[in-house]
């Protein structure tokens, strides 16, 4: 695949470039829609940026949790070879759900600091999530991480020059499947945002749309770094929790509206 790009004489990771492109594109989309929902573009930008900071921290933390036993065993490397320890655990490696939860927390704290109602910004911020994630998954495909199970051609694609996937083995391009699903969710949320019965409805819609997709696609993942607990992966357990939370939220809101 294409794990690195040569731009202006510098070799840069494709995954990182696409991640940055996704964040910038998401910001542009959010700011462009602020006027429609009578929101301050500057307030939106502050909340978006802090949400991004929280997302990076959360994504990294959740990536490290399944690796804790191995990381504890490698603690002596901090004294013997710290660069190897940092390269092994602190470079690359992100888990979306950690980013999702961390991003919400970071954005909420920023809105609280400026005494803004966080839910007012949901219609412009929530649709950016699947858009950013879609470009991130293309980056995963280029880097060879988050790869799928072995599959015969033409369903499987043999990877070459990857940093994570086994080279020369036909693998299901599950990253691209998720990218396509994310783009469909993005378009749906753009349509749904002005029609949601409540401002929280768009976040709930996203949770109900994405969690089942992620749950199913995890069965077709071939990498083991994501962690397996019992019959399911870390992200599958979280997907079930997200779906349950969204359903409970929906039921409670409907009951409150009836009373």
PDB file of C-alpha atoms in Angstrom:
ATOM      1  CA  UNK A   1       0.000   0.000   0.000  1.00  0.00           C
ATOM      2  CA  UNK A   2       1.201   3.545   0.623  1.00  0.00           C
ATOM      3  CA  UNK A   3       2.321   4.013   4.243  1.00  0.00           C
ATOM      4  CA  UNK A   4       4.427   7.085   3.431  1.00  0.00           C
ATOM      5  CA  UNK A   5       4.241  10.021   1.047  1.00  0.00           C
ATOM      6  CA  UNK A   6       7.116  12.143  -0.206  1.00  0.00           C
ATOM      7  CA  UNK A   7       6.000  15.769  -0.102  1.00  0.00           C
ATOM      8  CA  UNK A   8       8.377  18.636  -0.810  1.00  0.00           C
ATOM      9  CA  UNK A   9      11.345  16.419  -0.074  1.00  0.00           C
ATOM     10  CA  UNK A  10       9.989  15.170   3.254  1.00  0.00           C
ATOM     11  CA  UNK A  11       8.736  11.648   3.932  1.00  0.00           C
ATOM     12  CA  UNK A  12       5.478  11.826   5.895  1.00  0.00           C
ATOM     13  CA  UNK A  13       3.125   9.077   7.176  1.00  0.00           C
ATOM     14  CA  UNK A  14       0.030   8.821   4.998  1.00  0.00           C
ATOM     15  CA  UNK A  15      -2.095   7.932   8.037  1.00  0.00           C
ATOM     16  CA  UNK A  16      -1.123  11.140   9.829  1.00  0.00           C
ATOM     17  CA  UNK A  17      -1.652  13.276   6.734  1.00  0.00           C
ATOM     18  CA  UNK A  18      -5.136  11.905   6.153  1.00  0.00           C
ATOM     19  CA  UNK A  19      -5.939  12.266   9.845  1.00  0.00           C
ATOM     20  CA  UNK A  20      -4.975  15.945   9.757  1.00  0.00           C
ATOM     21  CA  UNK A  21      -6.907  16.405   6.504  1.00  0.00           C
ATOM     22  CA  UNK A  22      -9.979  14.854   8.107  1.00  0.00           C
ATOM     23  CA  UNK A  23      -9.775  17.136  11.144  1.00  0.00           C
ATOM     24  CA  UNK A  24      -9.372  20.250   8.987  1.00  0.00           C
ATOM     25  CA  UNK A  25     -12.184  19.217   6.646  1.00  0.00           C
ATOM     26  CA  UNK A  26     -14.421  18.495   9.631  1.00  0.00           C
ATOM     27  CA  UNK A  27     -13.703  21.940  11.054  1.00  0.00           C
ATOM     28  CA  UNK A  28     -14.570  23.596   7.737  1.00  0.00           C
ATOM     29  CA  UNK A  29     -17.841  21.663   7.521  1.00  0.00           C
ATOM     30  CA  UNK A  30     -18.765  22.584  11.109  1.00  0.00           C
ATOM     31  CA  UNK A  31     -17.970  26.284  10.656  1.00  0.00           C
ATOM     32  CA  UNK A  32     -19.815  26.447   7.339  1.00  0.00           C
ATOM     33  CA  UNK A  33     -23.000  25.214   9.028  1.00  0.00           C
ATOM     34  CA  UNK A  34     -22.892  27.457  12.116  1.00  0.00           C
ATOM     35  CA  UNK A  35     -24.896  30.250  10.489  1.00  0.00           C
ATOM     36  CA  UNK A  36     -27.741  27.891   9.624  1.00  0.00           C
ATOM     37  CA  UNK A  37     -28.111  26.944  13.298  1.00  0.00           C
ATOM     38  CA  UNK A  38     -27.440  30.495  14.569  1.00  0.00           C
ATOM     39  CA  UNK A  39     -24.241  29.543  16.348  1.00  0.00           C
ATOM     40  CA  UNK A  40     -21.029  31.473  16.908  1.00  0.00           C
ATOM     41  CA  UNK A  41     -18.321  30.181  14.575  1.00  0.00           C
ATOM     42  CA  UNK A  42     -15.564  31.180  17.016  1.00  0.00           C
ATOM     43  CA  UNK A  43     -17.237  29.325  19.903  1.00  0.00           C
ATOM     44  CA  UNK A  44     -17.669  26.323  17.648  1.00  0.00           C
ATOM     45  CA  UNK A  45     -13.979  26.409  16.693  1.00  0.00           C
ATOM     46  CA  UNK A  46     -12.860  26.491  20.344  1.00  0.00           C
ATOM     47  CA  UNK A  47     -15.116  23.566  21.252  1.00  0.00           C
ATOM     48  CA  UNK A  48     -14.011  21.633  18.169  1.00  0.00           C
ATOM     49  CA  UNK A  49     -10.305  22.090  18.912  1.00  0.00           C
ATOM     50  CA  UNK A  50     -10.627  21.042  22.552  1.00  0.00           C
ATOM     51  CA  UNK A  51     -12.718  18.093  21.454  1.00  0.00           C
ATOM     52  CA  UNK A  52      -9.863  17.148  19.138  1.00  0.00           C
ATOM     53  CA  UNK A  53      -7.352  17.308  21.982  1.00  0.00           C
ATOM     54  CA  UNK A  54      -9.571  15.114  24.137  1.00  0.00           C
ATOM     55  CA  UNK A  55     -10.051  12.706  21.225  1.00  0.00           C
ATOM     56  CA  UNK A  56      -6.310  12.200  20.753  1.00  0.00           C
ATOM     57  CA  UNK A  57      -5.784  11.545  24.466  1.00  0.00           C
ATOM     58  CA  UNK A  58      -8.769   9.219  24.739  1.00  0.00           C
ATOM     59  CA  UNK A  59      -7.893   7.307  21.563  1.00  0.00           C
ATOM     60  CA  UNK A  60      -4.366   6.700  22.798  1.00  0.00           C
ATOM     61  CA  UNK A  61      -5.430   5.653  26.285  1.00  0.00           C
ATOM     62  CA  UNK A  62      -7.925   3.087  25.015  1.00  0.00           C
ATOM     63  CA  UNK A  63      -5.303   1.742  22.612  1.00  0.00           C
ATOM     64  CA  UNK A  64      -2.908   1.184  25.523  1.00  0.00           C
ATOM     65  CA  UNK A  65      -5.388  -0.512  27.868  1.00  0.00           C
ATOM     66  CA  UNK A  66      -5.271  -3.948  26.133  1.00  0.00           C
ATOM     67  CA  UNK A  67      -1.479  -3.608  26.001  1.00  0.00           C
ATOM     68  CA  UNK A  68      -1.036  -2.853  29.710  1.00  0.00           C
ATOM     69  CA  UNK A  69       0.356  -6.300  30.695  1.00  0.00           C
ATOM     70  CA  UNK A  70       2.905  -6.175  27.890  1.00  0.00           C
ATOM     71  CA  UNK A  71       3.713  -2.520  28.606  1.00  0.00           C
ATOM     72  CA  UNK A  72       4.297  -3.235  32.310  1.00  0.00           C
ATOM     73  CA  UNK A  73       6.635  -6.088  31.369  1.00  0.00           C
ATOM     74  CA  UNK A  74       8.535  -3.679  29.100  1.00  0.00           C
ATOM     75  CA  UNK A  75       8.954  -0.971  31.753  1.00  0.00           C
ATOM     76  CA  UNK A  76      12.672  -1.836  32.163  1.00  0.00           C
ATOM     77  CA  UNK A  77      13.110  -0.494  28.634  1.00  0.00           C
ATOM     78  CA  UNK A  78      12.603   3.010  30.015  1.00  0.00           C
ATOM     79  CA  UNK A  79      16.045   2.719  31.566  1.00  0.00           C
ATOM     80  CA  UNK A  80      17.666   0.489  28.968  1.00  0.00           C
ATOM     81  CA  UNK A  81      16.245   1.748  25.687  1.00  0.00           C
ATOM     82  CA  UNK A  82      13.634   4.530  26.181  1.00  0.00           C
ATOM     83  CA  UNK A  83      13.397   5.293  22.458  1.00  0.00           C
ATOM     84  CA  UNK A  84      12.280   1.715  21.792  1.00  0.00           C
ATOM     85  CA  UNK A  85       9.675   1.923  24.578  1.00  0.00           C
ATOM     86  CA  UNK A  86       8.263   5.182  23.210  1.00  0.00           C
ATOM     87  CA  UNK A  87       8.277   3.865  19.654  1.00  0.00           C
ATOM     88  CA  UNK A  88       6.473   0.709  20.747  1.00  0.00           C
ATOM     89  CA  UNK A  89       3.733   2.339  22.813  1.00  0.00           C
ATOM     90  CA  UNK A  90       3.539   6.090  22.276  1.00  0.00           C
ATOM     91  CA  UNK A  91       3.811   6.433  18.499  1.00  0.00           C
ATOM     92  CA  UNK A  92       0.828   5.498  16.374  1.00  0.00           C
ATOM     93  CA  UNK A  93      -1.980   3.341  17.673  1.00  0.00           C
ATOM     94  CA  UNK A  94      -5.387   4.929  18.224  1.00  0.00           C
ATOM     95  CA  UNK A  95      -8.791   3.467  19.098  1.00  0.00           C
ATOM     96  CA  UNK A  96     -11.803   5.334  17.789  1.00  0.00           C
ATOM     97  CA  UNK A  97     -14.115   4.776  20.737  1.00  0.00           C
ATOM     98  CA  UNK A  98     -11.504   6.182  23.088  1.00  0.00           C
ATOM     99  CA  UNK A  99     -11.322   9.210  20.824  1.00  0.00           C
ATOM    100  CA  UNK A 100     -15.113   9.480  20.752  1.00  0.00           C
ATOM    101  CA  UNK A 101     -15.425   9.497  24.535  1.00  0.00           C
ATOM    102  CA  UNK A 102     -12.370  11.691  25.046  1.00  0.00           C
ATOM    103  CA  UNK A 103     -13.563  14.116  22.385  1.00  0.00           C
ATOM    104  CA  UNK A 104     -16.973  14.498  23.990  1.00  0.00           C
ATOM    105  CA  UNK A 105     -15.379  15.116  27.383  1.00  0.00           C
ATOM    106  CA  UNK A 106     -12.907  17.678  26.004  1.00  0.00           C
ATOM    107  CA  UNK A 107     -15.597  19.528  24.043  1.00  0.00           C
ATOM    108  CA  UNK A 108     -17.988  19.484  27.014  1.00  0.00           C
ATOM    109  CA  UNK A 109     -15.335  20.936  29.329  1.00  0.00           C
ATOM    110  CA  UNK A 110     -14.616  23.716  26.843  1.00  0.00           C
ATOM    111  CA  UNK A 111     -18.306  24.545  26.463  1.00  0.00           C
ATOM    112  CA  UNK A 112     -18.690  24.545  30.239  1.00  0.00           C
ATOM    113  CA  UNK A 113     -15.696  26.860  30.630  1.00  0.00           C
ATOM    114  CA  UNK A 114     -17.300  29.411  28.290  1.00  0.00           C
ATOM    115  CA  UNK A 115     -20.733  28.843  29.867  1.00  0.00           C
ATOM    116  CA  UNK A 116     -22.185  27.559  26.612  1.00  0.00           C
ATOM    117  CA  UNK A 117     -24.812  24.867  26.181  1.00  0.00           C
ATOM    118  CA  UNK A 118     -22.877  21.995  24.676  1.00  0.00           C
ATOM    119  CA  UNK A 119     -25.919  20.401  23.034  1.00  0.00           C
ATOM    120  CA  UNK A 120     -26.520  23.582  20.980  1.00  0.00           C
ATOM    121  CA  UNK A 121     -23.461  22.654  18.936  1.00  0.00           C
ATOM    122  CA  UNK A 122     -24.425  19.031  18.304  1.00  0.00           C
ATOM    123  CA  UNK A 123     -26.063  19.733  14.906  1.00  0.00           C
ATOM    124  CA  UNK A 124     -22.788  21.096  13.493  1.00  0.00           C
ATOM    125  CA  UNK A 125     -20.251  19.007  15.412  1.00  0.00           C
ATOM    126  CA  UNK A 126     -21.709  15.495  15.378  1.00  0.00           C
ATOM    127  CA  UNK A 127     -21.796  15.087  11.552  1.00  0.00           C
ATOM    128  CA  UNK A 128     -18.058  15.782  11.452  1.00  0.00           C
ATOM    129  CA  UNK A 129     -17.338  12.606  13.438  1.00  0.00           C
ATOM    130  CA  UNK A 130     -18.025  10.088  10.648  1.00  0.00           C
ATOM    131  CA  UNK A 131     -16.361  12.388   8.111  1.00  0.00           C
ATOM    132  CA  UNK A 132     -13.109  12.517  10.089  1.00  0.00           C
ATOM    133  CA  UNK A 133     -13.320   8.802  10.769  1.00  0.00           C
ATOM    134  CA  UNK A 134     -13.837   8.009   7.070  1.00  0.00           C
ATOM    135  CA  UNK A 135     -10.581   9.709   6.077  1.00  0.00           C
ATOM    136  CA  UNK A 136      -8.862   8.067   9.017  1.00  0.00           C
ATOM    137  CA  UNK A 137      -9.902   4.648   7.745  1.00  0.00           C
ATOM    138  CA  UNK A 138      -8.413   5.410   4.342  1.00  0.00           C
ATOM    139  CA  UNK A 139      -5.239   6.214   6.244  1.00  0.00           C
ATOM    140  CA  UNK A 140      -5.501   2.856   8.000  1.00  0.00           C
ATOM    141  CA  UNK A 141      -5.784   1.131   4.629  1.00  0.00           C
ATOM    142  CA  UNK A 142      -2.711   2.951   3.304  1.00  0.00           C
ATOM    143  CA  UNK A 143      -0.691   2.114   6.408  1.00  0.00           C
ATOM    144  CA  UNK A 144      -1.959  -1.457   6.626  1.00  0.00           C
ATOM    145  CA  UNK A 145      -3.260  -1.203  10.187  1.00  0.00           C
ATOM    146  CA  UNK A 146      -6.741  -2.291  11.356  1.00  0.00           C
ATOM    147  CA  UNK A 147      -6.627  -4.870   8.568  1.00  0.00           C
ATOM    148  CA  UNK A 148      -9.194  -7.548   7.789  1.00  0.00           C
ATOM    149  CA  UNK A 149      -9.172 -11.324   7.842  1.00  0.00           C
ATOM    150  CA  UNK A 150      -7.584 -13.390   5.103  1.00  0.00           C
ATOM    151  CA  UNK A 151      -9.828 -13.637   2.046  1.00  0.00           C
ATOM    152  CA  UNK A 152      -9.317 -15.066  -1.414  1.00  0.00           C
ATOM    153  CA  UNK A 153      -9.016 -12.641  -4.310  1.00  0.00           C
ATOM    154  CA  UNK A 154     -10.857 -10.646  -5.590  1.00  0.00           C
ATOM    155  CA  UNK A 155     -12.342 -10.027  -2.125  1.00  0.00           C
ATOM    156  CA  UNK A 156      -8.936  -9.964  -0.509  1.00  0.00           C
ATOM    157  CA  UNK A 157      -6.208  -7.477  -1.376  1.00  0.00           C
ATOM    158  CA  UNK A 158      -2.523  -8.435  -0.934  1.00  0.00           C
ATOM    159  CA  UNK A 159      -0.794  -5.685   1.033  1.00  0.00           C
ATOM    160  CA  UNK A 160       2.770  -4.605   0.283  1.00  0.00           C
ATOM    161  CA  UNK A 161       5.140  -2.361   2.220  1.00  0.00           C
ATOM    162  CA  UNK A 162       2.768  -2.041   5.168  1.00  0.00           C
ATOM    163  CA  UNK A 163       3.773  -1.242   8.735  1.00  0.00           C
ATOM    164  CA  UNK A 164       1.274  -3.584  10.393  1.00  0.00           C
ATOM    165  CA  UNK A 165      -0.456  -6.066   8.084  1.00  0.00           C
ATOM    166  CA  UNK A 166       1.232  -9.244   6.846  1.00  0.00           C
ATOM    167  CA  UNK A 167       2.637  -8.444   3.407  1.00  0.00           C
ATOM    168  CA  UNK A 168       1.723 -10.556   0.404  1.00  0.00           C
ATOM    169  CA  UNK A 169      -1.359 -12.092   2.047  1.00  0.00           C
ATOM    170  CA  UNK A 170      -4.807 -11.289   0.540  1.00  0.00           C
ATOM    171  CA  UNK A 171      -6.736  -9.490   3.290  1.00  0.00           C
ATOM    172  CA  UNK A 172     -10.288  -8.187   3.372  1.00  0.00           C
ATOM    173  CA  UNK A 173     -10.121  -4.360   3.021  1.00  0.00           C
ATOM    174  CA  UNK A 174     -12.400  -3.852   6.008  1.00  0.00           C
ATOM    175  CA  UNK A 175     -11.004  -0.333   6.426  1.00  0.00           C
ATOM    176  CA  UNK A 176     -12.590   0.717   3.126  1.00  0.00           C
ATOM    177  CA  UNK A 177     -15.899  -0.915   4.051  1.00  0.00           C
ATOM    178  CA  UNK A 178     -15.971   1.129   7.215  1.00  0.00           C
ATOM    179  CA  UNK A 179     -15.024   4.251   5.273  1.00  0.00           C
ATOM    180  CA  UNK A 180     -18.022   3.748   2.955  1.00  0.00           C
ATOM    181  CA  UNK A 181     -20.341   3.225   5.939  1.00  0.00           C
ATOM    182  CA  UNK A 182     -18.981   6.351   7.627  1.00  0.00           C
ATOM    183  CA  UNK A 183     -19.626   8.475   4.554  1.00  0.00           C
ATOM    184  CA  UNK A 184     -23.222   7.247   4.399  1.00  0.00           C
ATOM    185  CA  UNK A 185     -23.679   8.072   8.091  1.00  0.00           C
ATOM    186  CA  UNK A 186     -22.165  11.516   7.454  1.00  0.00           C
ATOM    187  CA  UNK A 187     -24.672  12.254   4.674  1.00  0.00           C
ATOM    188  CA  UNK A 188     -27.540  10.960   6.778  1.00  0.00           C
ATOM    189  CA  UNK A 189     -26.567  13.174   9.721  1.00  0.00           C
ATOM    190  CA  UNK A 190     -26.335  16.251   7.490  1.00  0.00           C
ATOM    191  CA  UNK A 191     -29.903  15.560   6.391  1.00  0.00           C
ATOM    192  CA  UNK A 192     -31.147  14.666   9.870  1.00  0.00           C
ATOM    193  CA  UNK A 193     -29.573  17.513  11.880  1.00  0.00           C
ATOM    194  CA  UNK A 194     -32.231  20.167  11.153  1.00  0.00           C
ATOM    195  CA  UNK A 195     -35.023  17.596  11.484  1.00  0.00           C
ATOM    196  CA  UNK A 196     -34.104  16.060  14.851  1.00  0.00           C
ATOM    197  CA  UNK A 197     -36.809  16.416  17.479  1.00  0.00           C
ATOM    198  CA  UNK A 198     -34.202  17.447  20.067  1.00  0.00           C
ATOM    199  CA  UNK A 199     -30.634  18.702  19.899  1.00  0.00           C
ATOM    200  CA  UNK A 200     -29.434  15.535  21.574  1.00  0.00           C
ATOM    201  CA  UNK A 201     -31.233  13.504  18.940  1.00  0.00           C
ATOM    202  CA  UNK A 202     -28.442  13.883  16.405  1.00  0.00           C
ATOM    203  CA  UNK A 203     -25.830  12.498  18.782  1.00  0.00           C
ATOM    204  CA  UNK A 204     -28.130   9.619  19.619  1.00  0.00           C
ATOM    205  CA  UNK A 205     -28.735   8.986  15.909  1.00  0.00           C
ATOM    206  CA  UNK A 206     -25.003   8.811  15.330  1.00  0.00           C
ATOM    207  CA  UNK A 207     -24.546   6.364  18.194  1.00  0.00           C
ATOM    208  CA  UNK A 208     -27.346   4.132  16.872  1.00  0.00           C
ATOM    209  CA  UNK A 209     -25.977   4.281  13.319  1.00  0.00           C
ATOM    210  CA  UNK A 210     -22.301   3.700  13.973  1.00  0.00           C
ATOM    211  CA  UNK A 211     -22.271   1.201  16.851  1.00  0.00           C
ATOM    212  CA  UNK A 212     -23.971  -1.652  14.894  1.00  0.00           C
ATOM    213  CA  UNK A 213     -21.663  -1.044  11.929  1.00  0.00           C
ATOM    214  CA  UNK A 214     -18.576  -1.263  14.107  1.00  0.00           C
ATOM    215  CA  UNK A 215     -19.906  -4.316  15.949  1.00  0.00           C
ATOM    216  CA  UNK A 216     -20.407  -6.253  12.707  1.00  0.00           C
ATOM    217  CA  UNK A 217     -17.178  -5.149  11.013  1.00  0.00           C
ATOM    218  CA  UNK A 218     -15.124  -6.239  14.019  1.00  0.00           C
ATOM    219  CA  UNK A 219     -15.913  -9.865  13.079  1.00  0.00           C
ATOM    220  CA  UNK A 220     -14.009  -9.281   9.842  1.00  0.00           C
ATOM    221  CA  UNK A 221     -10.928  -7.708  11.455  1.00  0.00           C
ATOM    222  CA  UNK A 222      -7.755  -9.766  11.399  1.00  0.00           C
ATOM    223  CA  UNK A 223      -5.523  -7.747  13.713  1.00  0.00           C
ATOM    224  CA  UNK A 224      -5.250  -8.833  17.342  1.00  0.00           C
ATOM    225  CA  UNK A 225      -3.910  -5.594  18.856  1.00  0.00           C
ATOM    226  CA  UNK A 226      -7.473  -4.324  19.411  1.00  0.00           C
ATOM    227  CA  UNK A 227      -7.896  -6.741  22.313  1.00  0.00           C
ATOM    228  CA  UNK A 228     -10.244  -9.706  22.734  1.00  0.00           C
ATOM    229  CA  UNK A 229     -12.233 -10.244  25.919  1.00  0.00           C
ATOM    230  CA  UNK A 230     -14.247 -13.427  25.906  1.00  0.00           C
ATOM    231  CA  UNK A 231     -16.104 -13.850  22.603  1.00  0.00           C
ATOM    232  CA  UNK A 232     -15.873 -10.181  21.586  1.00  0.00           C
ATOM    233  CA  UNK A 233     -13.292  -7.484  20.957  1.00  0.00           C
ATOM    234  CA  UNK A 234     -12.903  -4.336  23.046  1.00  0.00           C
ATOM    235  CA  UNK A 235     -14.738  -2.270  20.440  1.00  0.00           C
ATOM    236  CA  UNK A 236     -17.591  -4.768  20.232  1.00  0.00           C
ATOM    237  CA  UNK A 237     -18.194  -4.563  23.976  1.00  0.00           C
ATOM    238  CA  UNK A 238     -18.125  -0.789  23.753  1.00  0.00           C
ATOM    239  CA  UNK A 239     -20.476  -0.894  20.748  1.00  0.00           C
ATOM    240  CA  UNK A 240     -22.997  -2.861  22.794  1.00  0.00           C
ATOM    241  CA  UNK A 241     -22.686  -0.333  25.624  1.00  0.00           C
ATOM    242  CA  UNK A 242     -23.127   2.584  23.205  1.00  0.00           C
ATOM    243  CA  UNK A 243     -26.228   1.017  21.643  1.00  0.00           C
ATOM    244  CA  UNK A 244     -27.702   0.306  25.084  1.00  0.00           C
ATOM    245  CA  UNK A 245     -27.011   3.864  26.258  1.00  0.00           C
ATOM    246  CA  UNK A 246     -28.604   5.348  23.144  1.00  0.00           C
ATOM    247  CA  UNK A 247     -31.713   3.160  23.482  1.00  0.00           C
ATOM    248  CA  UNK A 248     -32.116   4.005  27.174  1.00  0.00           C
ATOM    249  CA  UNK A 249     -31.673   7.686  26.333  1.00  0.00           C
ATOM    250  CA  UNK A 250     -34.345   7.464  23.620  1.00  0.00           C
ATOM    251  CA  UNK A 251     -36.835   5.653  25.861  1.00  0.00           C
ATOM    252  CA  UNK A 252     -36.349   8.130  28.708  1.00  0.00           C
ATOM    253  CA  UNK A 253     -36.776  11.109  26.384  1.00  0.00           C
ATOM    254  CA  UNK A 254     -40.004   9.715  24.958  1.00  0.00           C
ATOM    255  CA  UNK A 255     -41.372   9.051  28.412  1.00  0.00           C
ATOM    256  CA  UNK A 256     -40.550  12.596  29.489  1.00  0.00           C
ATOM    257  CA  UNK A 257     -42.274  14.003  26.394  1.00  0.00           C
ATOM    258  CA  UNK A 258     -45.437  12.035  27.171  1.00  0.00           C
ATOM    259  CA  UNK A 259     -45.609  13.173  30.787  1.00  0.00           C
TER     260      UNK A 259
END
